[in-house]
Coordinates of C-alpha atoms in Angstrom, one line a residue:
Chain A
X1 CA 39.4 32.4 22.2
X2 CA 36.6 32.7 24.7
X3 CA 38.9 33.7 27.4
X4 CA 40.2 36.5 25.7
X5 CA 36.7 37.7 25.0
X6 CA 35.5 37.2 28.5
X7 CA 38.5 39.4 29.5
X8 CA 37.1 42.5 27.4
X9 CA 33.6 41.6 28.0
X10 CA 31.6 44.5 30.1
X11 CA 29.9 43.1 33.3
X12 CA 26.3 43.8 31.8
X13 CA 27.1 41.5 28.6
X14 CA 28.5 38.6 30.8
X15 CA 25.3 38.9 32.9
X16 CA 23.3 38.7 29.8
X17 CA 25.3 35.8 28.7
X18 CA 24.8 34.1 31.9
X19 CA 21.3 34.8 32.0
X20 CA 20.9 33.5 28.5
X21 CA 22.7 30.0 29.4
X22 CA 20.3 29.9 32.5
X23 CA 17.4 30.2 30.1
X24 CA 18.6 27.5 28.1
X25 CA 19.5 24.9 30.5
X26 CA 16.2 25.9 32.2
X27 CA 14.0 25.4 29.2
X28 CA 16.0 22.3 27.7
X29 CA 16.3 20.6 31.2
X30 CA 12.3 21.1 31.6
X31 CA 11.5 19.6 28.1
X32 CA 14.1 16.7 28.7
X33 CA 12.1 15.8 32.1
X34 CA 9.0 16.2 30.1
X35 CA 9.9 13.8 27.7
X36 CA 11.4 11.4 30.5
X37 CA 8.3 11.6 32.6
X38 CA 6.1 9.3 30.9
X39 CA 8.8 6.4 31.2
X40 CA 9.5 7.3 34.8
X41 CA 5.9 7.5 35.9
X42 CA 5.1 4.0 34.3
X43 CA 7.9 2.4 36.3
X44 CA 6.5 4.1 39.4
X45 CA 2.9 3.2 38.8
X46 CA 3.9 -0.5 38.2
X47 CA 5.1 -1.0 41.6
X48 CA 2.7 1.2 43.1
X49 CA -0.2 -0.4 45.2
X50 CA -3.2 0.6 47.0
X51 CA -1.0 0.0 50.2
X52 CA 2.6 1.5 49.0
X53 CA 4.5 -0.3 47.0
X54 CA 5.4 -3.8 46.0
X55 CA 5.3 -6.4 43.3
X56 CA 1.4 -7.3 43.4
X57 CA 0.9 -5.5 39.7
X58 CA 3.8 -7.9 38.4
X59 CA 2.5 -10.9 40.2
X60 CA -1.0 -10.1 38.4
X61 CA 0.7 -9.6 35.1
X62 CA 2.7 -13.0 35.4
X63 CA -0.6 -14.8 36.0
X64 CA -2.6 -13.3 33.4
X65 CA -4.5 -15.3 30.8
X66 CA -2.2 -18.6 30.0
X67 CA 0.4 -17.1 32.0
X68 CA 2.9 -14.6 30.9
X69 CA 5.5 -17.3 30.2
X70 CA 3.7 -18.5 27.3
X71 CA 3.5 -15.1 25.7
X72 CA 7.4 -14.6 26.5
X73 CA 8.1 -17.6 24.9
X74 CA 6.1 -16.8 21.8
X75 CA 7.6 -13.5 21.7
X76 CA 11.3 -14.8 22.1
X77 CA 10.4 -17.5 19.3
X78 CA 9.2 -14.9 16.8
X79 CA 11.9 -12.6 17.5
X80 CA 14.7 -15.0 17.2
X81 CA 13.1 -16.6 13.9
X82 CA 12.9 -13.0 12.7
X83 CA 16.4 -11.7 13.5
X84 CA 17.9 -15.0 12.3
X85 CA 15.7 -14.9 8.9
X86 CA 16.2 -11.3 8.3
X87 CA 20.3 -11.5 9.1
X88 CA 20.3 -14.8 6.7
X89 CA 18.4 -13.2 3.8
X90 CA 20.1 -9.8 3.9
X91 CA 23.5 -10.7 4.5
X92 CA 23.3 -13.2 1.4
X93 CA 21.3 -10.5 -0.7
X94 CA 23.6 -7.5 0.6
X95 CA 26.4 -9.5 -0.8
X96 CA 24.8 -10.2 -4.1
X97 CA 23.7 -6.6 -4.8
X98 CA 27.0 -5.1 -3.4
X99 CA 29.5 -7.6 -5.0
X100 CA 28.1 -9.1 -7.9
X101 CA 26.5 -8.7 -11.4
X102 CA 23.7 -10.9 -12.2
X103 CA 20.7 -10.4 -14.7
X104 CA 17.7 -9.0 -13.0
X105 CA 19.9 -7.5 -10.1
X106 CA 18.3 -4.0 -10.3
X107 CA 14.9 -5.2 -10.5
X108 CA 14.8 -7.2 -7.7
X109 CA 16.4 -4.5 -5.7
X110 CA 13.8 -2.2 -6.7
X111 CA 11.1 -4.7 -5.8
X112 CA 13.0 -5.2 -2.5
X113 CA 12.6 -1.5 -1.4
X114 CA 9.2 -1.1 -3.1
X115 CA 7.8 -3.2 0.1
X116 CA 8.1 0.2 2.0
X117 CA 5.8 2.0 -0.5
X118 CA 3.0 -0.6 0.3
X119 CA 0.9 -0.1 3.4
X120 CA 0.8 -2.7 6.2
X121 CA -2.9 -3.5 5.6
X122 CA -2.8 -3.8 1.9
X123 CA -0.3 -6.5 2.1
X124 CA -1.5 -8.3 5.4
X125 CA -5.1 -9.2 4.2
X126 CA -3.8 -11.3 1.2
X127 CA -0.9 -12.5 3.5
X128 CA -3.6 -13.8 5.8
X129 CA -5.3 -15.9 3.0
X130 CA -1.9 -17.0 1.5
X131 CA -0.3 -18.3 4.6
X132 CA -3.8 -20.0 5.4
X133 CA -3.3 -21.8 2.0
X134 CA 0.4 -22.7 3.3
X135 CA -0.8 -24.2 6.3
X136 CA 0.8 -21.3 8.2
X137 CA -2.5 -19.8 9.6
X138 CA -2.2 -18.8 13.3
X139 CA 1.5 -19.6 13.3
X140 CA 4.5 -18.1 14.9
X141 CA 6.8 -19.2 11.8
X142 CA 4.3 -17.6 9.3
X143 CA 4.3 -14.3 11.3
X144 CA 8.3 -14.3 11.5
X145 CA 8.3 -15.1 7.8
X146 CA 6.2 -11.9 7.1
X147 CA 8.1 -9.8 9.7
X148 CA 11.4 -10.7 7.9
X149 CA 9.7 -9.3 4.5
X150 CA 9.0 -6.1 6.4
X151 CA 12.5 -5.8 7.7
X152 CA 13.9 -6.6 4.2
X153 CA 14.0 -3.1 2.5
X154 CA 15.9 -1.5 5.3
X155 CA 18.3 -4.6 6.0
X156 CA 19.0 -5.1 2.5
X157 CA 19.8 -1.4 1.9
X158 CA 22.1 -1.4 4.8
X159 CA 23.9 -4.3 3.8
X160 CA 24.4 -3.8 0.2
X161 CA 25.8 -0.4 1.2
X162 CA 28.0 -1.9 3.8
X163 CA 29.3 -4.6 0.9
X164 CA 29.8 -2.0 -1.5
X165 CA 32.1 -0.3 0.8
X166 CA 34.4 -3.2 1.4
X167 CA 37.8 -2.4 -0.6
X168 CA 38.3 -4.7 -3.6
X169 CA 41.8 -5.3 -2.4
X170 CA 40.3 -7.4 0.4
X171 CA 38.3 -9.6 -1.8
X172 CA 41.2 -10.2 -4.3
X173 CA 43.6 -11.2 -1.4
X174 CA 41.0 -13.5 -0.3
X175 CA 40.7 -15.0 -3.9
X176 CA 44.7 -15.3 -3.9
X177 CA 44.7 -17.2 -0.8
X178 CA 42.2 -19.5 -2.7
X179 CA 38.7 -18.7 -1.1
X180 CA 35.7 -19.3 -3.2
X181 CA 33.0 -16.5 -3.0
X182 CA 31.5 -17.9 -0.2
X183 CA 34.5 -18.6 1.9
X184 CA 35.4 -15.1 1.2
X185 CA 32.0 -14.1 2.6
X186 CA 32.2 -16.3 5.8
X187 CA 36.0 -15.8 6.5
X188 CA 36.5 -12.3 5.4
X189 CA 33.7 -10.1 4.5
X190 CA 31.7 -10.3 7.5
X191 CA 34.2 -9.0 9.9
X192 CA 34.2 -5.8 7.8
X193 CA 30.5 -5.5 7.5
X194 CA 30.0 -6.6 11.4
X195 CA 28.6 -3.0 12.3
X196 CA 25.8 -3.1 9.6
X197 CA 25.2 -6.8 11.0
X198 CA 24.6 -5.2 14.4
X199 CA 22.6 -2.5 13.2
X200 CA 20.3 -4.7 10.9
X201 CA 20.0 -7.4 13.8
X202 CA 18.8 -4.6 16.4
X203 CA 16.4 -3.2 14.1
X204 CA 14.8 -6.8 13.4
X205 CA 14.7 -7.4 17.1
X206 CA 13.1 -4.2 18.0
X207 CA 10.6 -4.5 15.2
X208 CA 9.6 -8.4 15.9
X209 CA 9.7 -7.6 19.7
X210 CA 7.0 -4.7 19.3
X211 CA 5.1 -5.8 16.4
X212 CA 1.5 -5.3 17.2
X213 CA -0.5 -5.0 13.9
X214 CA 0.7 -7.9 11.9
X215 CA 0.6 -10.2 14.8
X216 CA -2.9 -9.1 15.5
X217 CA -3.9 -10.0 11.9
X218 CA -2.1 -13.3 11.8
X219 CA -2.5 -14.9 15.1
X220 CA -5.8 -15.5 16.3
X221 CA -5.6 -17.9 19.0
X222 CA -4.4 -16.8 22.5
X223 CA -2.1 -19.6 23.1
X224 CA -0.1 -18.2 20.2
X225 CA -0.2 -14.3 21.2
X226 CA 2.9 -12.4 21.6
X227 CA 3.6 -10.0 24.5
X228 CA 2.2 -6.8 23.0
X229 CA -1.0 -8.6 22.0
X230 CA -1.5 -10.4 25.4
X231 CA -1.0 -7.2 27.4
X232 CA -3.3 -5.2 25.0
X233 CA -5.6 -7.9 25.5
X234 CA -5.6 -7.2 29.1
X235 CA -7.0 -4.0 28.5
X236 CA -10.3 -5.5 27.3
X237 CA -10.5 -8.2 29.8
X238 CA -13.0 -6.9 31.9
X239 CA -15.0 -4.6 30.0
X240 CA -15.5 -1.3 31.7
X241 CA -12.8 -1.7 34.3
X242 CA -9.3 -1.9 33.1
X243 CA -6.6 -2.8 35.5
X244 CA -4.2 0.0 35.0
X245 CA -1.6 -0.9 37.4
X246 CA -1.2 -4.4 35.8
X247 CA -1.0 -2.8 32.7
X248 CA 1.8 -0.7 33.5
X249 CA 3.5 -3.7 34.6
X250 CA 3.3 -5.2 31.4
X251 CA 4.6 -1.8 29.7
X252 CA 7.5 -2.1 31.8
X253 CA 8.0 -5.6 31.3
X254 CA 8.2 -5.1 27.5
X255 CA 10.1 -1.7 27.3
X256 CA 12.9 -2.8 29.5
X257 CA 14.7 -5.0 26.9
X258 CA 14.3 -2.1 24.4
X259 CA 15.6 0.5 26.8
X260 CA 18.4 -1.7 27.8
X261 CA 19.5 -2.3 24.1
X262 CA 18.9 1.2 23.3
X263 CA 21.8 2.2 26.0
X264 CA 23.8 -0.5 25.1
X265 CA 24.0 0.1 21.2
X266 CA 23.2 3.6 21.1
X267 CA 25.4 4.0 18.3
X268 CA 24.2 1.4 16.1
X269 CA 20.8 2.7 16.7
X270 CA 21.3 6.2 15.6
X271 CA 23.1 5.0 12.4
X272 CA 20.2 2.7 11.6
X273 CA 17.6 5.1 12.1
X274 CA 19.7 7.5 9.8
X275 CA 19.9 4.9 7.1
X276 CA 16.4 4.0 7.6
X277 CA 15.2 7.7 7.1
X278 CA 17.5 8.5 4.2
X279 CA 16.4 5.4 2.3
X280 CA 13.8 7.2 0.9
Chain B
X1 CA 21.7 4.3 -6.3
X2 CA 24.9 3.9 -8.3
X3 CA 24.0 0.3 -9.2
X4 CA 20.8 1.3 -10.9
X5 CA 22.7 1.4 -13.9
X6 CA 23.8 -2.2 -13.8
X7 CA 21.2 -4.2 -15.2
X8 CA 20.6 -2.4 -18.6
X9 CA 24.2 -2.7 -18.8
X10 CA 24.9 -6.3 -17.9
X11 CA 23.6 -7.8 -21.4
X12 CA 24.9 -4.9 -23.1
X13 CA 28.4 -5.2 -21.6
X14 CA 28.8 -8.9 -22.3
X15 CA 28.8 -7.8 -26.2
X16 CA 30.3 -4.6 -26.1
X17 CA 33.6 -3.6 -24.5
X18 CA 33.6 -6.8 -22.3
X19 CA 33.1 -9.0 -25.3
X20 CA 35.9 -7.4 -27.2
X21 CA 38.1 -7.7 -24.3
X22 CA 37.3 -11.2 -24.1
X23 CA 38.0 -11.9 -27.8
X24 CA 41.4 -10.1 -27.6
X25 CA 42.2 -12.6 -24.6
X26 CA 40.6 -15.6 -25.5
X27 CA 43.6 -17.4 -27.0
X28 CA 45.9 -16.8 -24.0
X29 CA 43.4 -17.2 -21.2
X30 CA 40.2 -18.3 -21.6
X31 CA 39.3 -18.3 -17.7
X32 CA 37.7 -14.8 -17.7
X33 CA 34.6 -15.7 -19.2
X34 CA 34.0 -19.0 -17.5
X35 CA 34.9 -16.8 -14.1
X36 CA 32.3 -14.1 -15.2
X37 CA 29.6 -17.0 -15.7
X38 CA 30.5 -18.4 -12.2
X39 CA 30.3 -15.1 -10.5
X40 CA 27.0 -14.4 -12.2
X41 CA 25.6 -17.7 -10.9
X42 CA 27.3 -17.0 -7.4
X43 CA 25.6 -13.8 -7.3
X44 CA 22.3 -15.3 -8.4
X45 CA 22.5 -17.8 -5.8
X46 CA 23.2 -15.3 -2.8
X47 CA 20.2 -13.2 -4.2
X48 CA 17.7 -16.1 -4.3
X49 CA 16.5 -16.0 -0.5
X50 CA 15.8 -12.4 -1.1
X51 CA 13.9 -13.4 -4.7
X52 CA 11.8 -16.1 -2.8
X53 CA 11.1 -13.6 0.1
X54 CA 9.8 -10.8 -2.3
X55 CA 8.3 -13.0 -4.6
X56 CA 6.1 -15.2 -2.3
X57 CA 5.5 -12.7 0.4
X58 CA 5.4 -9.5 -1.4
X59 CA 4.7 -9.6 -5.1
X60 CA 2.3 -12.5 -4.9
X61 CA -0.1 -11.0 -1.9
X62 CA 0.0 -7.8 -4.1
X63 CA -1.4 -9.5 -7.0
X64 CA -3.7 -11.6 -4.8
X65 CA -5.1 -8.4 -3.1
X66 CA -6.0 -7.0 -6.5
X67 CA -7.9 -10.3 -7.4
X68 CA -9.4 -10.4 -4.0
X69 CA -10.8 -7.0 -4.5
X70 CA -12.9 -8.0 -7.8
X71 CA -14.4 -10.9 -5.6
X72 CA -16.9 -11.5 -2.9
X73 CA -14.5 -13.2 -0.9
X74 CA -15.6 -14.4 2.7
X75 CA -13.6 -15.3 5.4
X76 CA -14.7 -19.1 5.3
X77 CA -16.3 -20.3 2.0
X78 CA -15.4 -20.1 -1.5
X79 CA -15.1 -16.7 -3.5
X80 CA -16.9 -15.5 -6.6
X81 CA -16.5 -12.6 -8.7
X82 CA -18.6 -9.8 -7.8
X83 CA -16.6 -6.7 -9.6
X84 CA -17.3 -3.8 -9.2
X85 CA -19.5 -4.3 -6.1
X86 CA -16.5 -3.9 -3.4
X87 CA -15.4 -0.4 -4.8
X88 CA -18.7 0.8 -5.2
X89 CA -19.6 0.0 -1.5
X90 CA -16.3 1.8 -0.6
X91 CA -17.9 4.9 -2.2
X92 CA -21.3 4.5 -0.5
X93 CA -20.1 3.5 2.9
X94 CA -20.9 6.8 5.1
X95 CA -18.7 5.3 8.0
X96 CA -15.5 5.0 5.5
X97 CA -16.4 8.7 4.4
X98 CA -16.1 9.6 7.9
X99 CA -13.2 7.6 8.7
X100 CA -11.4 9.2 5.6
X101 CA -12.1 12.7 6.9
X102 CA -10.9 11.9 10.3
X103 CA -7.8 10.2 9.2
X104 CA -7.4 13.6 7.0
X105 CA -7.8 15.8 9.8
X106 CA -5.8 13.8 12.2
X107 CA -3.1 13.9 9.5
X108 CA -3.0 17.4 9.5
X109 CA -3.0 18.1 13.3
X110 CA -0.4 15.4 13.8
X111 CA 2.1 16.8 10.8
X112 CA 1.8 20.2 12.1
X113 CA 2.5 19.4 15.8
X114 CA 5.1 16.8 15.6
X115 CA 6.8 18.8 13.0
X116 CA 6.8 21.7 15.1
X117 CA 7.9 20.1 18.2
X118 CA 10.9 18.1 16.4
X119 CA 11.9 21.3 14.7
X120 CA 12.0 22.9 18.0
X121 CA 14.0 20.2 19.6
X122 CA 16.4 19.9 16.8
X123 CA 17.3 23.6 16.9
X124 CA 17.7 23.4 20.8
X125 CA 20.4 20.8 20.6
X126 CA 22.0 21.6 17.2
X127 CA 25.0 23.3 18.5
X128 CA 27.6 21.4 20.8
X129 CA 27.5 22.5 24.4
X130 CA 28.1 20.8 27.8
X131 CA 25.4 18.4 28.4
X132 CA 23.8 18.3 24.9
X133 CA 24.3 14.5 24.2
X134 CA 22.4 14.0 27.2
X135 CA 19.5 16.2 26.2
X136 CA 19.5 14.3 22.8
X137 CA 19.3 10.9 24.3
X138 CA 16.4 12.3 26.6
X139 CA 14.5 13.3 23.7
X140 CA 15.0 10.5 21.7
X141 CA 14.4 7.8 24.5
X142 CA 10.7 7.4 23.8
X143 CA 11.5 6.0 20.3
X144 CA 13.3 3.2 21.7
X145 CA 9.9 1.9 23.3
X146 CA 7.7 -0.1 21.2
X147 CA 4.6 2.1 19.5
X148 CA 1.9 -0.4 21.0
X149 CA 3.8 -0.3 24.5
X150 CA 3.9 3.5 24.4
X151 CA 0.1 3.3 23.6
X152 CA -0.8 1.2 26.7
X153 CA 1.8 3.7 28.6
X154 CA -0.7 6.9 28.0
X155 CA -3.6 4.7 28.2
X156 CA -2.8 4.6 31.9
X157 CA -0.9 8.0 32.1
X158 CA -4.0 9.8 30.7
X159 CA -6.5 8.0 32.6
X160 CA -8.8 9.2 35.4
X161 CA -7.9 5.9 37.4
X162 CA -4.1 6.4 37.9
X163 CA -3.1 9.0 35.8
X164 CA -1.1 12.0 37.1
X165 CA -2.6 14.5 34.6
X166 CA -5.9 15.4 36.3
X167 CA -4.5 15.5 39.8
X168 CA -1.8 17.9 38.7
X169 CA -4.1 20.2 36.6
X170 CA -6.5 20.4 39.6
X171 CA -4.0 21.4 41.9
X172 CA -2.9 24.0 39.5
X173 CA -6.4 25.0 39.3
X174 CA -6.8 24.6 35.6
X175 CA -9.7 22.2 35.7
X176 CA -12.4 21.9 38.3
X177 CA -13.3 18.2 38.0
X178 CA -11.2 15.2 36.5
X179 CA -11.6 15.2 32.9
X180 CA -11.7 11.9 31.0
X181 CA -9.2 12.9 28.1
X182 CA -9.1 9.7 26.2
X183 CA -12.6 8.9 26.0
X184 CA -14.6 12.0 27.1
X185 CA -14.7 13.8 24.0
X186 CA -14.1 13.7 20.2
X187 CA -11.4 16.6 20.7
X188 CA -10.0 15.2 24.0
X189 CA -9.6 11.9 22.0
X190 CA -7.9 13.4 19.3
X191 CA -5.5 15.4 21.5
X192 CA -4.7 12.4 23.5
X193 CA -3.4 10.2 20.5
X194 CA -1.5 13.5 19.1
X195 CA 0.3 14.0 22.4
X196 CA 1.1 10.1 22.5
X197 CA 2.4 10.6 18.9
X198 CA 4.3 13.4 19.4
X199 CA 6.2 12.2 22.6
X200 CA 7.1 9.1 20.9
X201 CA 8.2 10.3 17.4
X202 CA 9.4 13.8 18.0
X203 CA 12.8 12.7 19.1
X204 CA 13.1 10.4 16.1
X205 CA 12.4 13.2 13.6
X206 CA 14.6 15.6 15.6
X207 CA 17.6 13.3 14.9
X208 CA 16.7 13.4 11.1
X209 CA 16.5 17.2 11.1
X210 CA 19.6 17.4 13.2
X211 CA 21.7 15.6 10.6
X212 CA 20.3 18.1 7.9
X213 CA 21.1 20.9 10.2
X214 CA 24.5 19.7 10.6
X215 CA 25.2 19.6 7.2
X216 CA 24.9 23.3 6.8
X217 CA 28.3 25.2 6.8
X218 CA 29.0 26.9 9.9
X219 CA 30.7 30.1 7.9
X220 CA 27.0 30.7 6.8
X221 CA 25.8 31.2 10.2
X222 CA 29.1 33.2 11.1
X223 CA 28.3 35.4 7.9
X224 CA 25.2 36.2 8.9
X225 CA 26.1 37.2 12.4
X226 CA 28.5 39.5 10.9
X227 CA 26.1 41.0 8.9
X228 CA 24.1 41.7 12.0
X229 CA 21.5 39.1 11.3
X230 CA 19.2 38.4 14.4
X231 CA 18.2 34.9 15.6
X232 CA 14.8 34.9 13.6
X233 CA 16.4 36.3 10.4
X234 CA 19.2 33.7 10.5
X235 CA 16.3 31.2 10.9
X236 CA 14.3 32.6 7.9
X237 CA 17.0 33.4 5.7
X238 CA 19.6 30.6 6.1
X239 CA 18.4 27.4 8.3
X240 CA 15.0 27.1 6.8
X241 CA 15.9 27.1 3.1
X242 CA 19.0 25.2 3.1
X243 CA 17.1 22.6 5.4
X244 CA 14.1 22.0 2.8
X245 CA 15.2 18.5 1.2
X246 CA 15.6 17.0 5.1
X247 CA 12.1 19.1 6.0
X248 CA 10.5 17.6 2.9
X249 CA 11.7 13.9 4.0
X250 CA 10.5 14.3 7.6
X251 CA 6.9 15.6 6.4
X252 CA 6.6 12.8 3.8
X253 CA 7.3 10.1 6.5
X254 CA 4.9 11.7 9.0
X255 CA 2.2 12.2 6.5
X256 CA 2.4 8.5 5.3
X257 CA 2.6 7.2 8.8
X258 CA -0.4 9.4 10.0
X259 CA -2.6 8.1 7.0
X260 CA -1.9 4.5 7.9
X261 CA -2.5 5.1 11.7
X262 CA -4.0 2.3 13.5
X263 CA -2.4 1.0 16.4
X264 CA -2.9 4.2 18.5
X265 CA -6.5 4.1 17.9
X266 CA -7.0 0.5 18.4
X267 CA -5.3 0.4 21.5
X268 CA -6.0 4.2 23.2
X269 CA -9.2 5.4 22.0
X270 CA -10.6 1.9 20.4
X271 CA -12.2 4.5 17.6
X272 CA -14.2 6.2 19.8
X273 CA -16.0 8.2 21.1
X274 CA -18.6 7.3 18.7
X275 CA -16.5 6.3 16.0
X276 CA -15.0 9.9 16.1
X277 CA -11.3 8.5 16.0
X278 CA -12.0 5.6 13.6
X279 CA -9.2 5.6 11.0
X280 CA -9.2 4.0 7.6
X281 CA -7.0 1.2 8.5
X282 CA -9.5 0.4 11.4
X283 CA -12.3 0.1 8.7
X284 CA -10.0 -2.3 6.8
X285 CA -9.6 -4.5 9.8
X286 CA -13.1 -4.4 10.7
X287 CA -14.4 -5.3 7.0
X288 CA -11.9 -8.0 7.0
X289 CA -12.1 -9.5 10.9
X290 CA -15.4 -8.4 12.3
X291 CA -17.6 -8.2 9.3
X292 CA -15.6 -11.3 7.6
X293 CA -15.6 -9.5 4.2
X294 CA -12.4 -9.9 3.0
X295 CA -13.1 -8.7 -0.3
X296 CA -14.5 -5.4 0.8
X297 CA -11.3 -5.0 2.9
X298 CA -8.9 -5.6 -0.2
X299 CA -10.6 -3.0 -2.3
X300 CA -10.4 -0.6 0.3
X301 CA -6.6 -1.5 0.8
X302 CA -6.0 -1.1 -2.8
X303 CA -7.7 2.4 -2.7
X304 CA -5.6 3.2 0.1
X305 CA -2.2 2.1 -1.7
X306 CA -3.3 4.1 -4.8
X307 CA -3.8 7.3 -2.8
X308 CA -0.5 6.7 -1.1
X309 CA 1.3 5.9 -4.4
X310 CA -0.2 9.1 -5.7
X311 CA 0.9 11.2 -3.1
X312 CA 4.5 10.0 -3.1
X313 CA 4.6 10.6 -6.6
X314 CA 3.2 14.1 -6.3
X315 CA 5.5 15.0 -3.1
X316 CA 8.6 13.7 -5.1
X317 CA 7.8 15.7 -8.1
X318 CA 7.0 18.9 -6.0
X319 CA 10.4 18.4 -4.5
X320 CA 12.2 17.8 -7.6
X321 CA 10.8 20.9 -9.2
X322 CA 11.8 22.9 -6.4
X323 CA 15.4 21.5 -6.5
X324 CA 15.3 22.3 -10.0
X325 CA 14.7 26.2 -9.4

């Protein structure tokens, strides 16, 4: 179609089209660079030293406070517990909401979605008191439980939709094979809902890895700090003079896993964001 | 939302059509009733973890925060009822008034800027052409980084010490001497924050707007072109009206998110200079963990919750009325 049109196109029109193309890619390219620039700059600043380039900033970051290892282990613990907890609760819950009828089903589902309506601080202030009463003050387990709760509306919604979409025949044939509902879930269903599991797991990972506010409220001794808390506390270490290059090393250290995951799982990422956005 | 009719139905259906069916079959095969009952129990079983998490970590704290808000509740020591003191002090505290005003101002500026940029980007990458996927990825990539991480990134990027912004502007001759963007002036602090938020969230909102744009049938665009409509007319007469539900969704998310802003101020501006960028949520945290007055923090949290619920109801009803028209 374009070729016939091109043939009839006058030189003037072709020039205008090419100019339009140039304008488009010029503008769009410049904007893309503008959006990529902060990330590239951070990487550059993290290896820049007064005498050229090197890993001094990373060395400083590694030795900060109790040693970055402590915070990394804390972050990995919280992230692992949050991802496992979210998947366990939301796969079972999604299965229940998507394939079963039981009394109180809608009420529970609505209550789960209502978590989205409530602002973080409103729920974190009483949670601080409640977790204290449960002996989970300043505890990574307590923080993970709270993060699971925050993930639940998105995760449950996503899993329920996914389970609802599984054809009834699949469930029936599993029943004919003598599977109970639990075996049906673990042997048959779980494979068909795998994309949703990946998305839910990815989002739980990102939320836990990057969580700042809940961690700030619920953790209060520096040996329990997760990476974002530790790197932010670098900011206030020496009042008045922030060690900016070391801070950028911390930024890169925290951002790399997220960026790698994004590039690997772009599809799940986008699907998750769409579901997350359309849930309301 | 198809299952939203299931609960009111389930007791009725046991006595209604299901019951009749059971009655007819009962002599031949008593199994279904037992099977249904078993499935009900199984469903309950699978939903139990959700119920425990929601009950223990969401509903219980929600009740507790209301109770806390009518008590003098120190961080350490035992609480005592002092209603309505916490609520009246919310109204009296001038810092809260300033924070509320700033939060509203910040919400307005952020929503306008962020929305304009996100819509612009969405329109830019709306049609498939070579390289467009790459552009979308570039715009979206900041959303992959955590928000606290992004705030720290901008702390360096906009700083006087190592940031590239001042040298660049000086080279271009736009400024004479380095400007302290983040802490130099209230306007600069607000601008820094809005820039950070726009960078971090524009791609994400672009993606949502893009799904809305792609739902508009391409025949409409072609018809408009046949009628000789120019780009601006097409945008005003076709794109924007049909995009309205998506726009409403994006705006609701932007407004809610901005009203609850915390991380960016805590990390980037620290509420300064002179408390000029102190948001409402920062006041809640200060009440609880600097002043050790959990009751006051709870009261303010309840007020914020009330305002947000009201706002959401208002926005949704506005949206619904528009759709009906």
